Every structure is written in structure tokens, then in C-alpha cells.
mmCIF file of C-alpha atoms and ligand atoms in Angstrom:
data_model
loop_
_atom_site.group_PDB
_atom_site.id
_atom_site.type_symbol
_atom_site.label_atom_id
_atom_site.label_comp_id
_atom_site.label_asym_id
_atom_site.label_seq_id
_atom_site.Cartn_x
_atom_site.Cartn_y
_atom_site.Cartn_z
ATOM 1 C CA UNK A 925 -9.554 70.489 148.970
ATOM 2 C CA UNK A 926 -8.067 70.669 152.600
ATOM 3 C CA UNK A 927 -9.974 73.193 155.015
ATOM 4 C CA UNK A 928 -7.384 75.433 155.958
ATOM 5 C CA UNK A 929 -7.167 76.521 159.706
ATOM 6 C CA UNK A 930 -6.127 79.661 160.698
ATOM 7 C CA UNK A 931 -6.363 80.580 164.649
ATOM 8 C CA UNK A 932 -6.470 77.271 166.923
ATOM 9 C CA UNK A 933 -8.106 77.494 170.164
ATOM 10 C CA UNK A 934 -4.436 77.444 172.107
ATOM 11 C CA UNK A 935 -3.188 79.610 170.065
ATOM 12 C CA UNK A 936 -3.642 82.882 172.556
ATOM 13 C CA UNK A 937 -2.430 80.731 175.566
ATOM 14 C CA UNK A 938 0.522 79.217 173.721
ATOM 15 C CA UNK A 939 2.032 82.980 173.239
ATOM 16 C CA UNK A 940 1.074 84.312 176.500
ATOM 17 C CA UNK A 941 3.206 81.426 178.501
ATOM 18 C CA UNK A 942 6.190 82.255 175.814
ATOM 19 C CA UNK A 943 6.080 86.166 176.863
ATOM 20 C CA UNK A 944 5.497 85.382 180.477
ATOM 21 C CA UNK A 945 8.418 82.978 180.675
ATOM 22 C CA UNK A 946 10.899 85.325 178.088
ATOM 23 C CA UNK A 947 10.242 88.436 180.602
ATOM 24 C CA UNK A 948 11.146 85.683 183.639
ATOM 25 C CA UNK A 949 14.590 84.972 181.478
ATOM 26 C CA UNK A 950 15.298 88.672 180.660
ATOM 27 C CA UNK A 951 15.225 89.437 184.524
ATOM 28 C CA UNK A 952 17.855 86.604 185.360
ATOM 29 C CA UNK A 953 20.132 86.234 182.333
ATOM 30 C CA UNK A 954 23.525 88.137 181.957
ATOM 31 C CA UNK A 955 25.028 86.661 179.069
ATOM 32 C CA UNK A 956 22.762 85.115 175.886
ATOM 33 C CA UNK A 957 21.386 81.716 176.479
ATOM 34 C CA UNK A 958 22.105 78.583 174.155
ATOM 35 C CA UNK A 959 20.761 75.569 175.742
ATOM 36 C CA UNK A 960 19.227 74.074 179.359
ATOM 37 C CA UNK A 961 21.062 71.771 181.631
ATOM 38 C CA UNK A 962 18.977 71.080 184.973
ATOM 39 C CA UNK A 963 16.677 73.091 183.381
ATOM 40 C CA UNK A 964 18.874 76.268 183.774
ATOM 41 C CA UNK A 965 19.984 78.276 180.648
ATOM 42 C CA UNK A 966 23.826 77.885 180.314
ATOM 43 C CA UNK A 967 24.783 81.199 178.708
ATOM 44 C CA UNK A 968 27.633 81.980 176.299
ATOM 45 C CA UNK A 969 30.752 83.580 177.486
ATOM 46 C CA UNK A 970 30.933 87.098 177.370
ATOM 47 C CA UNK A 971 33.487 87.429 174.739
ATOM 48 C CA UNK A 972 31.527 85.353 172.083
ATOM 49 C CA UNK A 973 29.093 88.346 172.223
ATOM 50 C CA UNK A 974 26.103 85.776 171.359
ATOM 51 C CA UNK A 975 28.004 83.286 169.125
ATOM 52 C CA UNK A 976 25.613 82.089 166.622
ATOM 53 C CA UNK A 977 22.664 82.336 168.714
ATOM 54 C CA UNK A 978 22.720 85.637 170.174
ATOM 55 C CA UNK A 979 20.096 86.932 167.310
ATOM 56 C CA UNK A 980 17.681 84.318 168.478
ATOM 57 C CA UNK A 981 17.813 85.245 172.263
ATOM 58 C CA UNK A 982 17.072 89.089 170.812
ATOM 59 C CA UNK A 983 14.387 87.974 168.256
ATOM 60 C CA UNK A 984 12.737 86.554 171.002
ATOM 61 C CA UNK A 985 12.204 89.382 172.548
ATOM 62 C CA UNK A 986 11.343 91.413 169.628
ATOM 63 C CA UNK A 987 8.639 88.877 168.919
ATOM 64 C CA UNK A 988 7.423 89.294 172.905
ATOM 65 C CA UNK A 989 7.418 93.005 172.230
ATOM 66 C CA UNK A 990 5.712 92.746 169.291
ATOM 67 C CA UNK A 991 2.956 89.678 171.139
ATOM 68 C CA UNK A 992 2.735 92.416 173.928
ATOM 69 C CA UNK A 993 2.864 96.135 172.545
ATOM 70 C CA UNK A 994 5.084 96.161 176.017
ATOM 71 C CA UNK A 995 7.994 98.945 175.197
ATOM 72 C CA UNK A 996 10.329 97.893 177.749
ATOM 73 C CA UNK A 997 10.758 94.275 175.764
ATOM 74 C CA UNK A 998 11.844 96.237 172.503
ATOM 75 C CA UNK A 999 14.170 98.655 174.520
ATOM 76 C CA UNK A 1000 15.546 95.263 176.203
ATOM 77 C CA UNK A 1001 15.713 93.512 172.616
ATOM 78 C CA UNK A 1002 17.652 96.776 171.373
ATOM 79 C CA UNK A 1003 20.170 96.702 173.972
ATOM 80 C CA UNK A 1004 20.662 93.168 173.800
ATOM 81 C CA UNK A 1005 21.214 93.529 169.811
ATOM 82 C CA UNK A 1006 23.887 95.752 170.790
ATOM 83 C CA UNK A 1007 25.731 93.512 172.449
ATOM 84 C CA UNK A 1008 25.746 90.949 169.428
ATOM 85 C CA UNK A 1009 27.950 94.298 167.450
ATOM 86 C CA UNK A 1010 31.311 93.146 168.001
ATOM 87 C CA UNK A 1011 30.687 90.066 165.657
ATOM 88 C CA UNK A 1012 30.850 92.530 162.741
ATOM 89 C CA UNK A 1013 34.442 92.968 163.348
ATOM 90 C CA UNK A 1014 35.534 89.223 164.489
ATOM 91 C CA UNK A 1015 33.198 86.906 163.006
ATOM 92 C CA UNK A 1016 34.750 84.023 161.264
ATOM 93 C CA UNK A 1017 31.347 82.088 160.026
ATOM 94 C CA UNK A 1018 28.597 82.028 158.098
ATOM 95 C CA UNK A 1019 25.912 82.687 160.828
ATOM 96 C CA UNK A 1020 25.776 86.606 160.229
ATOM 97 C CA UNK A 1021 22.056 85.979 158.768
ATOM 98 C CA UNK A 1022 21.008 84.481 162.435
ATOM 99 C CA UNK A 1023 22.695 86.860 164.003
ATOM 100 C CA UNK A 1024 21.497 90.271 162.330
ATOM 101 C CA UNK A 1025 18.346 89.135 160.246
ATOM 102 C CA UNK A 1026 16.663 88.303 163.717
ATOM 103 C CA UNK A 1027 18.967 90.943 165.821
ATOM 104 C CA UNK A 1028 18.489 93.649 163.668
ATOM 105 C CA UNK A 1029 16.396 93.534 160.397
ATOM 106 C CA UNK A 1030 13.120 91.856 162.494
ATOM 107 C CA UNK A 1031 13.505 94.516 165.087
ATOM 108 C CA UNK A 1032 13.673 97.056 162.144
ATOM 109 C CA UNK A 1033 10.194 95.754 160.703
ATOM 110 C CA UNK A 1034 8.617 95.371 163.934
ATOM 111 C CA UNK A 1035 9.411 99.131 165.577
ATOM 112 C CA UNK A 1036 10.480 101.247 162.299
ATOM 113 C CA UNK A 1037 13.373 102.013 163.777
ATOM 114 C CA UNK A 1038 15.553 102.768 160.769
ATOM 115 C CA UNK A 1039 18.542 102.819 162.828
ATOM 116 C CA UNK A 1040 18.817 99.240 163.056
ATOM 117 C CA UNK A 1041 19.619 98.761 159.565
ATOM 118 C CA UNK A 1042 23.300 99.627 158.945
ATOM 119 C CA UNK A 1043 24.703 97.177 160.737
ATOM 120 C CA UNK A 1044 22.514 94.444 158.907
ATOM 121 C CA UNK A 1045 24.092 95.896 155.950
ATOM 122 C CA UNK A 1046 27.271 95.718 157.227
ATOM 123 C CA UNK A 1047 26.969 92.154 157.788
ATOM 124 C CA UNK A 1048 25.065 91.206 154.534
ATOM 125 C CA UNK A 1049 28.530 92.490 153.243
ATOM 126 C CA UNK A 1050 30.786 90.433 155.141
ATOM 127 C CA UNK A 1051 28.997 87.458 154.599
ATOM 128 C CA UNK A 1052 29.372 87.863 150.706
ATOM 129 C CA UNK A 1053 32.628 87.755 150.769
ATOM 130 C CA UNK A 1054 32.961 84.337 152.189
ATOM 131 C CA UNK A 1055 31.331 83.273 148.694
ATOM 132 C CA UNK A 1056 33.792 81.037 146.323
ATOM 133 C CA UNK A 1057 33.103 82.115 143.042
ATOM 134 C CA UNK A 1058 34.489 78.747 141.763
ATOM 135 C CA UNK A 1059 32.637 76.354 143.900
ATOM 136 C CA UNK A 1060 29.398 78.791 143.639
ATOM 137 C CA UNK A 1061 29.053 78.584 147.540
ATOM 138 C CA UNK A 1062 29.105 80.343 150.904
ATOM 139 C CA UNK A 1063 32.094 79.160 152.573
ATOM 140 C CA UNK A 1064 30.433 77.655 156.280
ATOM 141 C CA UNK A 1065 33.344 77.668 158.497
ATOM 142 C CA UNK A 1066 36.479 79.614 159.374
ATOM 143 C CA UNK A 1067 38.217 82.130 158.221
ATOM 144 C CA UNK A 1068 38.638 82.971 154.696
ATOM 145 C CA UNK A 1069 42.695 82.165 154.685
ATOM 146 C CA UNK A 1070 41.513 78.582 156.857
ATOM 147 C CA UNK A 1071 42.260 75.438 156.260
ATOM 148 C CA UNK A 1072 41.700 73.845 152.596
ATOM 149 C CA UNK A 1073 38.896 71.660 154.088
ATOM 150 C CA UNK A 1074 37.416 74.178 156.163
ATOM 151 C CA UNK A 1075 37.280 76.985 152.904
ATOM 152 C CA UNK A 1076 35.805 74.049 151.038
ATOM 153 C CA UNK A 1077 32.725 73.146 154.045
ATOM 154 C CA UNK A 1078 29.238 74.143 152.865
ATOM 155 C CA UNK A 1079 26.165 73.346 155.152
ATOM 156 C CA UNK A 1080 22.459 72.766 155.412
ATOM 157 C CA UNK A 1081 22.308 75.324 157.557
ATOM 158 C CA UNK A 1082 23.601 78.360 155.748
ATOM 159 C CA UNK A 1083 20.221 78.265 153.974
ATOM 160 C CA UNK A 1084 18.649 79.998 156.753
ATOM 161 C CA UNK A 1085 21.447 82.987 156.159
ATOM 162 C CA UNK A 1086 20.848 83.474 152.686
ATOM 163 C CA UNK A 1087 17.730 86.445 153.345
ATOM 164 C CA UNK A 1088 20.422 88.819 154.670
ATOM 165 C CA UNK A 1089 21.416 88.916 151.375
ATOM 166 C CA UNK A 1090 18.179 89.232 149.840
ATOM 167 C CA UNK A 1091 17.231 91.810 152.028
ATOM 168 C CA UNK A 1092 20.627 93.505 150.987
ATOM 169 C CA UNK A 1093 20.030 93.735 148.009
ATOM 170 C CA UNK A 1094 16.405 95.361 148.330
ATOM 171 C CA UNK A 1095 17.939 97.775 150.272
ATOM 172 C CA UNK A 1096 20.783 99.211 148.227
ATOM 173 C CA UNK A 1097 19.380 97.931 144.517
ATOM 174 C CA UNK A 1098 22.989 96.027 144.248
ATOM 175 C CA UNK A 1099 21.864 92.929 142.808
ATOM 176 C CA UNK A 1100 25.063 91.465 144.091
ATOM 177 C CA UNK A 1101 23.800 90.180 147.051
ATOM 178 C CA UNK A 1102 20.931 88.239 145.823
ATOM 179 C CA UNK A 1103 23.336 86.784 143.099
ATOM 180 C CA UNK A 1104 25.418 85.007 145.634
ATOM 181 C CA UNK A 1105 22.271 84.152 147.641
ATOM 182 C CA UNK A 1106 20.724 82.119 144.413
ATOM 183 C CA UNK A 1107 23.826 80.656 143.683
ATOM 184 C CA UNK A 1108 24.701 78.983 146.859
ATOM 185 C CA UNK A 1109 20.804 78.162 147.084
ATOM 186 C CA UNK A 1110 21.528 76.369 143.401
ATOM 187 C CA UNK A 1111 24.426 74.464 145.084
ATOM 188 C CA UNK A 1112 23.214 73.632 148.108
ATOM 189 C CA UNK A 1113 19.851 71.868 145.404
ATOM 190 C CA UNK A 1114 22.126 70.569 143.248
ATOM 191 C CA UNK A 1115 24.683 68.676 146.284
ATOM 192 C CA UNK A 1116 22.959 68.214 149.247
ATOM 193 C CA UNK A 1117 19.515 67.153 148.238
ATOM 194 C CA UNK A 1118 19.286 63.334 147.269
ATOM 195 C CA UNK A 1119 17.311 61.778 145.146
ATOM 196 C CA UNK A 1120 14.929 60.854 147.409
ATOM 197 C CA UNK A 1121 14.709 64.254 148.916
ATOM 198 C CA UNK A 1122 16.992 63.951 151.980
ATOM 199 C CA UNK A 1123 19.509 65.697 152.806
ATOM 200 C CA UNK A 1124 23.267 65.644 153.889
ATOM 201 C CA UNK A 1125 24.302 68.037 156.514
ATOM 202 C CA UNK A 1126 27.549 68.889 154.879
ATOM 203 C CA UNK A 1127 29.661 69.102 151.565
ATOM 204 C CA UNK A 1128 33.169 69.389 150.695
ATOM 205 C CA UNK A 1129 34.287 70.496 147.736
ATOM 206 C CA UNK A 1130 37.713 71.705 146.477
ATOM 207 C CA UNK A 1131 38.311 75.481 147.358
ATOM 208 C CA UNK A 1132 40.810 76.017 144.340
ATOM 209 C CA UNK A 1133 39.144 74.758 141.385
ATOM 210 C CA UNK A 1134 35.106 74.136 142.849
ATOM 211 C CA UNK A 1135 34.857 70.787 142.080
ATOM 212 C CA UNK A 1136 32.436 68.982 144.488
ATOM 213 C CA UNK A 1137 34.205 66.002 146.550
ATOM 214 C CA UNK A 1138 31.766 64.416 148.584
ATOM 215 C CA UNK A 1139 28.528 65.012 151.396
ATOM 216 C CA UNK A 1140 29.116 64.734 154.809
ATOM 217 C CA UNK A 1141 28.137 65.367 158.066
ATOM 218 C CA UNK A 1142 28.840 67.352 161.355
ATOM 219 C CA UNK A 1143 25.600 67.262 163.454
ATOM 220 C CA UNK A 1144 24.069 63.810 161.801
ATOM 221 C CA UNK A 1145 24.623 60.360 162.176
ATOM 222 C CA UNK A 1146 26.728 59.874 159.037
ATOM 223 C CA UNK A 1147 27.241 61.565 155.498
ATOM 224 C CA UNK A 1148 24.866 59.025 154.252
ATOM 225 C CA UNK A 1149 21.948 60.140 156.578
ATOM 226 C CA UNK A 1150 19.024 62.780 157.218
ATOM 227 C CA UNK A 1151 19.821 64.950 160.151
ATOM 228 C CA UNK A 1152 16.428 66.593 161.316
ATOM 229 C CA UNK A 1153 17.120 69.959 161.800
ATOM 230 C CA UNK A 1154 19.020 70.050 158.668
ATOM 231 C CA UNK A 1155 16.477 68.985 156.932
ATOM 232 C CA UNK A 1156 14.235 71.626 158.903
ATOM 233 C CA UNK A 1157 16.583 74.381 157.522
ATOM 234 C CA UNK A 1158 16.443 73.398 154.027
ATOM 235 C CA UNK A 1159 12.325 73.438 154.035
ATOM 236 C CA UNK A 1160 12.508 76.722 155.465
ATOM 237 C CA UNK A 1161 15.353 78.275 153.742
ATOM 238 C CA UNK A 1162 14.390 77.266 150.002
ATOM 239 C CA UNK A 1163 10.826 79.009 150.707
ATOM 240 C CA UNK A 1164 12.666 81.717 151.734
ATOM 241 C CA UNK A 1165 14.463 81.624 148.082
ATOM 242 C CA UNK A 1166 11.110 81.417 146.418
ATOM 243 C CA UNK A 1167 9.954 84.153 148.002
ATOM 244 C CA UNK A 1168 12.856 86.247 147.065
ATOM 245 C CA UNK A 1169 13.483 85.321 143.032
ATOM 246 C CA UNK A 1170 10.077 83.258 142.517
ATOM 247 C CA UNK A 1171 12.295 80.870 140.857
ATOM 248 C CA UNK A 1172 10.399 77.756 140.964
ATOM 249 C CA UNK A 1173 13.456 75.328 141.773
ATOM 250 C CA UNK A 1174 13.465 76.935 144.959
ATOM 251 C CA UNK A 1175 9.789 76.137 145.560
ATOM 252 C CA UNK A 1176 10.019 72.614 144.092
ATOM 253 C CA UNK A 1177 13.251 72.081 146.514
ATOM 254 C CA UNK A 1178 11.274 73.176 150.042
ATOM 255 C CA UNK A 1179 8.353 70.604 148.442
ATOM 256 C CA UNK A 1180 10.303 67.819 147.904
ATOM 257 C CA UNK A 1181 12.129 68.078 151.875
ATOM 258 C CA UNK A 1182 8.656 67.786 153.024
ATOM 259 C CA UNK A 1183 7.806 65.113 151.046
ATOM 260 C CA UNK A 1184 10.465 62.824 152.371
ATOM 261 C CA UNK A 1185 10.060 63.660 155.973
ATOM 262 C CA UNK A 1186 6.659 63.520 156.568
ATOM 263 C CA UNK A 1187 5.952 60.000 156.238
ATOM 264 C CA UNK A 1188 9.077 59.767 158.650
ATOM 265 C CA UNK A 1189 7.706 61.646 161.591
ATOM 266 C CA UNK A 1190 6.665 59.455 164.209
ATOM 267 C CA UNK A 1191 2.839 60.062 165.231
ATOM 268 C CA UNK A 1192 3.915 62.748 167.563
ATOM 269 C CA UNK A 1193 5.068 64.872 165.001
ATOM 270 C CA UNK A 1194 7.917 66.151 166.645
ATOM 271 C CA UNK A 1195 11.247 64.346 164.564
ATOM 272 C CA UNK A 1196 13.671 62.229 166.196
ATOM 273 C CA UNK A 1197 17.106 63.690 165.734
ATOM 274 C CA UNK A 1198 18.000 62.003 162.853
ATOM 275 C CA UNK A 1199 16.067 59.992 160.227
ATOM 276 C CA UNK A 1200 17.729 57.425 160.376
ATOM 277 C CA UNK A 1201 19.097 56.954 163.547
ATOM 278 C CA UNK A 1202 18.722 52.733 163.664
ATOM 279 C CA UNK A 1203 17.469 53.327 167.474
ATOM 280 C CA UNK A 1204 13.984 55.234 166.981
ATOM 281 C CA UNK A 1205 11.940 54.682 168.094
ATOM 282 C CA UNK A 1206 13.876 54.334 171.550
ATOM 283 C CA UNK A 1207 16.304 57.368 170.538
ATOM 284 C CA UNK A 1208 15.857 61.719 171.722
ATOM 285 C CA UNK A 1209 13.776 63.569 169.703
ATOM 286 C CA UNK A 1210 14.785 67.522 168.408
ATOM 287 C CA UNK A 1211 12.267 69.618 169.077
ATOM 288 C CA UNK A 1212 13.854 72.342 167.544
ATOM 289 C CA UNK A 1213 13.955 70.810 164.005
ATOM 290 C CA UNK A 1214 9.982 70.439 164.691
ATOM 291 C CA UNK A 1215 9.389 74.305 165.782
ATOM 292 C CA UNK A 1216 11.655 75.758 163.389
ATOM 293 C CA UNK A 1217 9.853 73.064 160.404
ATOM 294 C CA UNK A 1218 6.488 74.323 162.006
ATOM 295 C CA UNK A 1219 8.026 78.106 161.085
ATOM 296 C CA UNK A 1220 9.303 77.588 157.497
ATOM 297 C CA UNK A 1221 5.578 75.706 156.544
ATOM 298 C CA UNK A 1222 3.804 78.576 157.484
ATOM 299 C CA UNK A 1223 6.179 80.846 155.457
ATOM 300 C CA UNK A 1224 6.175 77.927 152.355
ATOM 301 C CA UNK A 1225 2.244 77.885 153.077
ATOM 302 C CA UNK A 1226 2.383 82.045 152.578
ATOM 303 C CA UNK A 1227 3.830 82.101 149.295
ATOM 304 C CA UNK A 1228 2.712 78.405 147.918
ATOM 305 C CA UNK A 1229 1.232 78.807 144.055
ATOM 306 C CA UNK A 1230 -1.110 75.628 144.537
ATOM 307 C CA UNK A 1231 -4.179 76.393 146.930
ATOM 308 C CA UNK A 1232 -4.743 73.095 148.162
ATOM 309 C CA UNK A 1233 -0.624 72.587 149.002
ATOM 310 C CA UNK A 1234 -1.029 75.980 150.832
ATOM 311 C CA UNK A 1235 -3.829 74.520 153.331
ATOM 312 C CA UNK A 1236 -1.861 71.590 153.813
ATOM 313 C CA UNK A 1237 1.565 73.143 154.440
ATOM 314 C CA UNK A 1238 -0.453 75.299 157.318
ATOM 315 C CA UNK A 1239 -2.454 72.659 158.228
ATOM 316 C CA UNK A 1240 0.626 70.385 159.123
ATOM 317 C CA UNK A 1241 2.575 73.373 160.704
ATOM 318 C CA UNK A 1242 -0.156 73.554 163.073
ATOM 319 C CA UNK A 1243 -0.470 69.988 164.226
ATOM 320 C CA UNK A 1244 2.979 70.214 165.250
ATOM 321 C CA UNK A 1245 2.835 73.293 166.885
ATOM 322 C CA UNK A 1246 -0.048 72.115 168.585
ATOM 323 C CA UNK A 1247 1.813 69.004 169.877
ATOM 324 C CA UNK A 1248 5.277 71.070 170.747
ATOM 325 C CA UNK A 1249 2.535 72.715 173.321
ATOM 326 C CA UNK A 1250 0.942 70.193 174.593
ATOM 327 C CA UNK A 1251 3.538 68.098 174.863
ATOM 328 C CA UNK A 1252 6.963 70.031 174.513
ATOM 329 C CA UNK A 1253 6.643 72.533 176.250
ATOM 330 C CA UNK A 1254 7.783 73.886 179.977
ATOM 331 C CA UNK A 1255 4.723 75.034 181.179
ATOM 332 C CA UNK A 1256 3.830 73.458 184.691
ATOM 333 C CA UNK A 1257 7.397 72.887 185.358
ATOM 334 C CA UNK A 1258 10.823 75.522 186.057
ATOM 335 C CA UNK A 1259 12.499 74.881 183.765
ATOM 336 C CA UNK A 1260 13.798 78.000 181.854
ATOM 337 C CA UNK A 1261 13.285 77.273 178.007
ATOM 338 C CA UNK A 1262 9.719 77.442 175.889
ATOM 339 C CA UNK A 1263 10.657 74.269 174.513
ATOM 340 C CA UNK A 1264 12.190 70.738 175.861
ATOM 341 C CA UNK A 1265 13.950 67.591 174.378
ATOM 342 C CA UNK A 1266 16.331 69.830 171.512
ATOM 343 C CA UNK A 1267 19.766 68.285 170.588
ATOM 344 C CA UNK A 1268 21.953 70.290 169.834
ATOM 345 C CA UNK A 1269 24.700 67.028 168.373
ATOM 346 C CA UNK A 1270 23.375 63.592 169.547
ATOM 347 C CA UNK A 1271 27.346 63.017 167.965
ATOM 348 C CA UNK A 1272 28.478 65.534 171.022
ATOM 349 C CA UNK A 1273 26.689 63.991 173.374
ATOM 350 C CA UNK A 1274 24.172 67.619 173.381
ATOM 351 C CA UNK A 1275 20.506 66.396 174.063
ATOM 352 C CA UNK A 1276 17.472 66.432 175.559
ATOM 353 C CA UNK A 1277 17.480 69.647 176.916
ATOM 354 C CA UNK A 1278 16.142 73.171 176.029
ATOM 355 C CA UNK A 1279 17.703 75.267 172.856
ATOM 356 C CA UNK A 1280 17.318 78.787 172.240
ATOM 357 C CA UNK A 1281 16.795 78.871 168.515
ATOM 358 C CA UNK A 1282 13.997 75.653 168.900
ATOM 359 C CA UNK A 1283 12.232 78.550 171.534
ATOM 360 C CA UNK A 1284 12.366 81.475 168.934
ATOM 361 C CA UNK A 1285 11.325 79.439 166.349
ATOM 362 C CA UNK A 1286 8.288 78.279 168.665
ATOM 363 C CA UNK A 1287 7.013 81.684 168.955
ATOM 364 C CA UNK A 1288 7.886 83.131 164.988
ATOM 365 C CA UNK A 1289 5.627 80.340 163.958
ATOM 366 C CA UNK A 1290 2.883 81.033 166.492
ATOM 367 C CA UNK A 1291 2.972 84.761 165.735
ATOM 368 C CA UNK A 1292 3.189 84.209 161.874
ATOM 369 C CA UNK A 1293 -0.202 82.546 162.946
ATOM 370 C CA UNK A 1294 -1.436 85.308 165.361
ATOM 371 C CA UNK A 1295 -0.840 88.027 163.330
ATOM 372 C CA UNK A 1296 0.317 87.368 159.350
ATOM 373 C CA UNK A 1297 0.551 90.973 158.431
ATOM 374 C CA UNK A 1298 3.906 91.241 160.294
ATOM 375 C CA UNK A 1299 4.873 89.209 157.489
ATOM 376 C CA UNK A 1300 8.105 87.747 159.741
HETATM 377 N N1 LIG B 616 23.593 76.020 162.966
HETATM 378 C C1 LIG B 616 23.971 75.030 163.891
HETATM 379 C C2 LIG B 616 22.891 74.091 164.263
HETATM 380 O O1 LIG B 616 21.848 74.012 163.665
HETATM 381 O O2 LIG B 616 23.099 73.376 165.229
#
């Protein structure tokens, strides 16, 4: 049986450089961050009102408030969170679980304020209808009149939006919302998950009749390989699933992503950005895939059936949250992210430099270890 270990010894120091450094961004940023260059956040434009990362620049600080008790970092992560409204009327993606789940529904559980629900409601609703009935699957991409191979685009990543709509449909009772959720979950196990237990980043299928066509990829090195943080998603996102339907599939999915990439970490623990990137191990690591894996194995660990899985799951999340600190992080230097050496698309030429999401995913996992009755 593996000893399970709960608070590490860095643990307290880890989350009091992460608050320290988000109230030194809050004071200098003006629009939200998405990733360093020079070690400076470059910030989205003004009239992308947070993209698809604007809910992790305002989780962060509802985490901070919630690390600190400190009111002023939950009035700043509630007038941030306003800013990210606008999407509601314009968006054209799938990311309206990033965006409001960590925006709105976190900052719910974490104050009470009621008040932040509705518009997490309103976008559990718009992202249902970008669901294909045919194809069973959240459409990724564009808008809903788009492009044939844009309507037909699923991806790894919408896995991480799919608790919106469980949430939704706690709140209201309209089972709706889950419905789509499971199905797309189903699709996403049944298309993107190999054999072997990797993953593609992408699918296309045919947005008339459903019929899958063939993976693909956006972010990875090829529609034949394992793109880390893809892979990160799925572990995370199908424990989310379990939790929400305690459908075992969902359970045996998140299982079976770990057991194909653990034996590919290097000894750092912190994944290159793809598995099979024929350069590691001379190629850029993501550290984001690592801090948001390190997240979604404490969550997998929470809700895990077998005992002896569950100590392992938490014991692994915190060796690599325990290297991401020692070794990933900014402390001792200026730059302005928790975390260093993301990439946001090796296949852009984005790398080696700071992410948002990889820093809020940092600090969920080390509060889901601080304190595991906020049950984030
Ligand atoms: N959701 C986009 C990404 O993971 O880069």
C-alpha cells in the first residue's frame, strides 16, 4: 500500500511566493496576461476582453484571496471577472468553461456570493448549443454557421469545459446540460484516445451526417502524436466526468492517460512538449501540462474508488509539484509568471516562457493540497 502524503514541508512557502508575486501583477497589469516574453507578461488586447484565458488570470486571484482571507484580492478578482462579460455576447468558441467556471462559478464557492452565478448560467447555455447532435460533440472552433471543417473540429481541450455544464445542470435540475457534457466526454473516449492510451489533439468529423474522418492536430507535433498538455487535459477532464455521473468509463479513461505518460516523463517530471517530439531529450519542456496534470491527480486522487490508486495519484501530483517549485519556478528572479518554460505551440514558434493558465493551475493544485474542503 503506498503511504499517502498530504502537506509537504514547501507547501506553505510555495503559496506564499504565488500570492506575493499575483498581488505584484495585479498592481502593474491593465489588460489580462497570457504569456512572458523577457520575462514581462504580454497582455491581451482590450477588445478580446480575456480571450480564453481571462478566467485563469481571475481564478488566480480568487485562489490568492482565498490563500490570504485578504478582501481586496476578491474585490480585484470580481472586477476583473467583469471585464471577461462581453464574451457572453461575442464568443465564437468553446472556452466558455475556462472562462466562467474559474471567472465566476470558483469565485461563487469561494465568497458565497450568489450573484456570480447568472452569468455562468448564461454561458453553460451558449456553450450547449455549439453541440452537434449528429456527431455527439462540442463543436471547438468558430462560429456555429463556420466553415464545414471548422463545425466539424473537436479538441482535447474542450474536456476541461465540460463542468460548466455539469454544474448547469445542478443548478437548474435540466438534465440537458449534463447530457451533452457525457456525450462529448463519450466521443472525445471513443476518438481521441488510442489504444495505447495517447491521445490526438484534434478530430474532424463530418458536421452533416457525424461520421468521424480522422485525428489531428493543432498544438502537437503531428495527428499521429501525444501533445502534453493535451494529454494533461484529458487526465483532468475525464476525472472531472467521474465525478459528475460516476460512470466508470470516465474513471477508467483519466487512468489509462496516466498510464501512458508516466513512464514517458523524463526524471524531472515536468513533460517535454510533446511525447514524441524525436528531439527530447534536447527539446522545451511545458510546464503547464505538468501543473495543470499535478491539478487533475489531486482531483482523480479525490474521487479514486481504489485506495492504493488514490495514494499514488496524490503521491505523483506532489512530486511534480514539488519539482515545478524547486525547479520551475520564478522565485529569485523578475520575472513576472509563477511558472517558467510553458509552450504555448512549439508548431508557432510559442515557448519557453511563462503561461497564465500553467500559473493558475500551479496554485489550484497547491491549494487543493492546503486546504481540500474548498473542494476546487
Ligand atoms: N486551450 C488551448 C491550449 O491549451 O493551448
Amino acid at each position: 500500500m503506498s503511504k499517502l502524503i498530504t502537506h509537504p514541508s514547501w507547501l506553505d512557502a510555495a503559496l506564499e511566493f504565488c500570492v506575493g508575486k499575483t498581488r505584484q501583477n495585479l498592481s502593474t497589469l491593465s489588460s489580462f496576461p497570457e504569456r512572458t516574453e523577457s520575462g514581462r507578461w504580454l497582455q491581451t488586447a482590450p477588445d478580446q476582453h480575456g480571450w480564453w484565458v481571462g478566467g485563469h488570470w481571475v481564478g488566480l486571484l480568487w485562489l490568492a484571496y482565498a490563500a490570504s482571507g485578504d478582501p481586496t484580492l476578491a474585490a480585484a478578482a470580481r472586477d476583473w471577472a467583469s471585464r471577461l462579460l462581453p464574451q457572453l455576447s461575442d464568443k465564437a468558441d468553446h472556452d466558455l468553461g475556462f472562462l466562467f467556471e474559474l471567472g465566476y462559478i470558483l469565485g461563487h464557492r469561494l465568497s458565497g456570493d450568489a450573484g456570480l452565478k447568472p452569468p455562468a448560467l448564461q454561458a453553460a447555455g451558449i456553450l450547449s448549443r455549439r453541440f452537434n447532435a449528429r456527431g455527439k460533440y462540442i463543436q471547438a472552433w468558430g462560429a456555429l454557421d463556420a466553415s464545414p471543417d471548422l463545425r466539424g473540429r473537436t479538441i482535447m481541450d474542450t474536456m476541461m469545459n465540460l463542468d460548466l455544464l455539469f454544474w448547469a445542470s445542478q443548478e437548474t435540475g435540466d438534465q440537458r446540460y449534463a447530457g451533452i457534457a457525457a456525450a462529448h466526454a463519450r466521443t472525445t473516449l471513443a476518438h481521441h484516445i488510442r489504444p495505447d492510451g495517447s491521445t490526438s489533439h484534434v478530430c474532424d468529423f463530418d458536421p452533416e451526417t457525424g461520421a468521424f474522418i480522422k485525428q489531428d492536430t493543432h498544438q502537437g507535433l503531428s495527428a499521429t502524436s501525444c501533445w502534453s498538455r493535451g494529454q494533461a487535459w484529458g487526465v483532468y477532464g475525464f476525472a472531472d466526468c467521474y465525478r459528475a455521473t460516476g460512470d466508470h468509463v470516465f474513471l477508467n479513461a483519466s487512468r489509462r492517460l496516466m498510464v501512458y505518460l508516466w513512464p514517458r516523463l523524463p526524471g524531472d517530471l515536468i513533460p517535454f512538449w510533446d511525447y514524441d517530439s524525436p528531439l527530447i531529450p534536447n527539446d522545451v519542456r511545458d510546464s503547464s501540462a505538468a501543473s495543470i496534470l499535478a491539478s487533475g491527480l489531486l482531483s482523480l486522487a479525490a474521487i479514486e474508488n481504489d485506495p492504493n490508486l488514490a495514494s499514488i495519484w496524490q503521491n505523483r501530483a506532489i512530486s511534480i509539484l514539488e519539482s515545478l517549485w524547486k525547479n520551475y519556478t520564478s522565485r529569485d528572479t523578475h520575472e513576472a509568471s509563477l511558472l517558467l518554460h510553458g509552450t504555448r505551440s512549439k508548431p508557432h514558434n510559442l515557448m519557453d516562457h511563462g503561461l497564465i493558465y500553467g500559473d493558475y493551475y500551479f496554485v489550484e493544485a497547491l491549494m487543493r493540497l492546503s486546504n481540500p474542503s474548498l473542494c476546487l
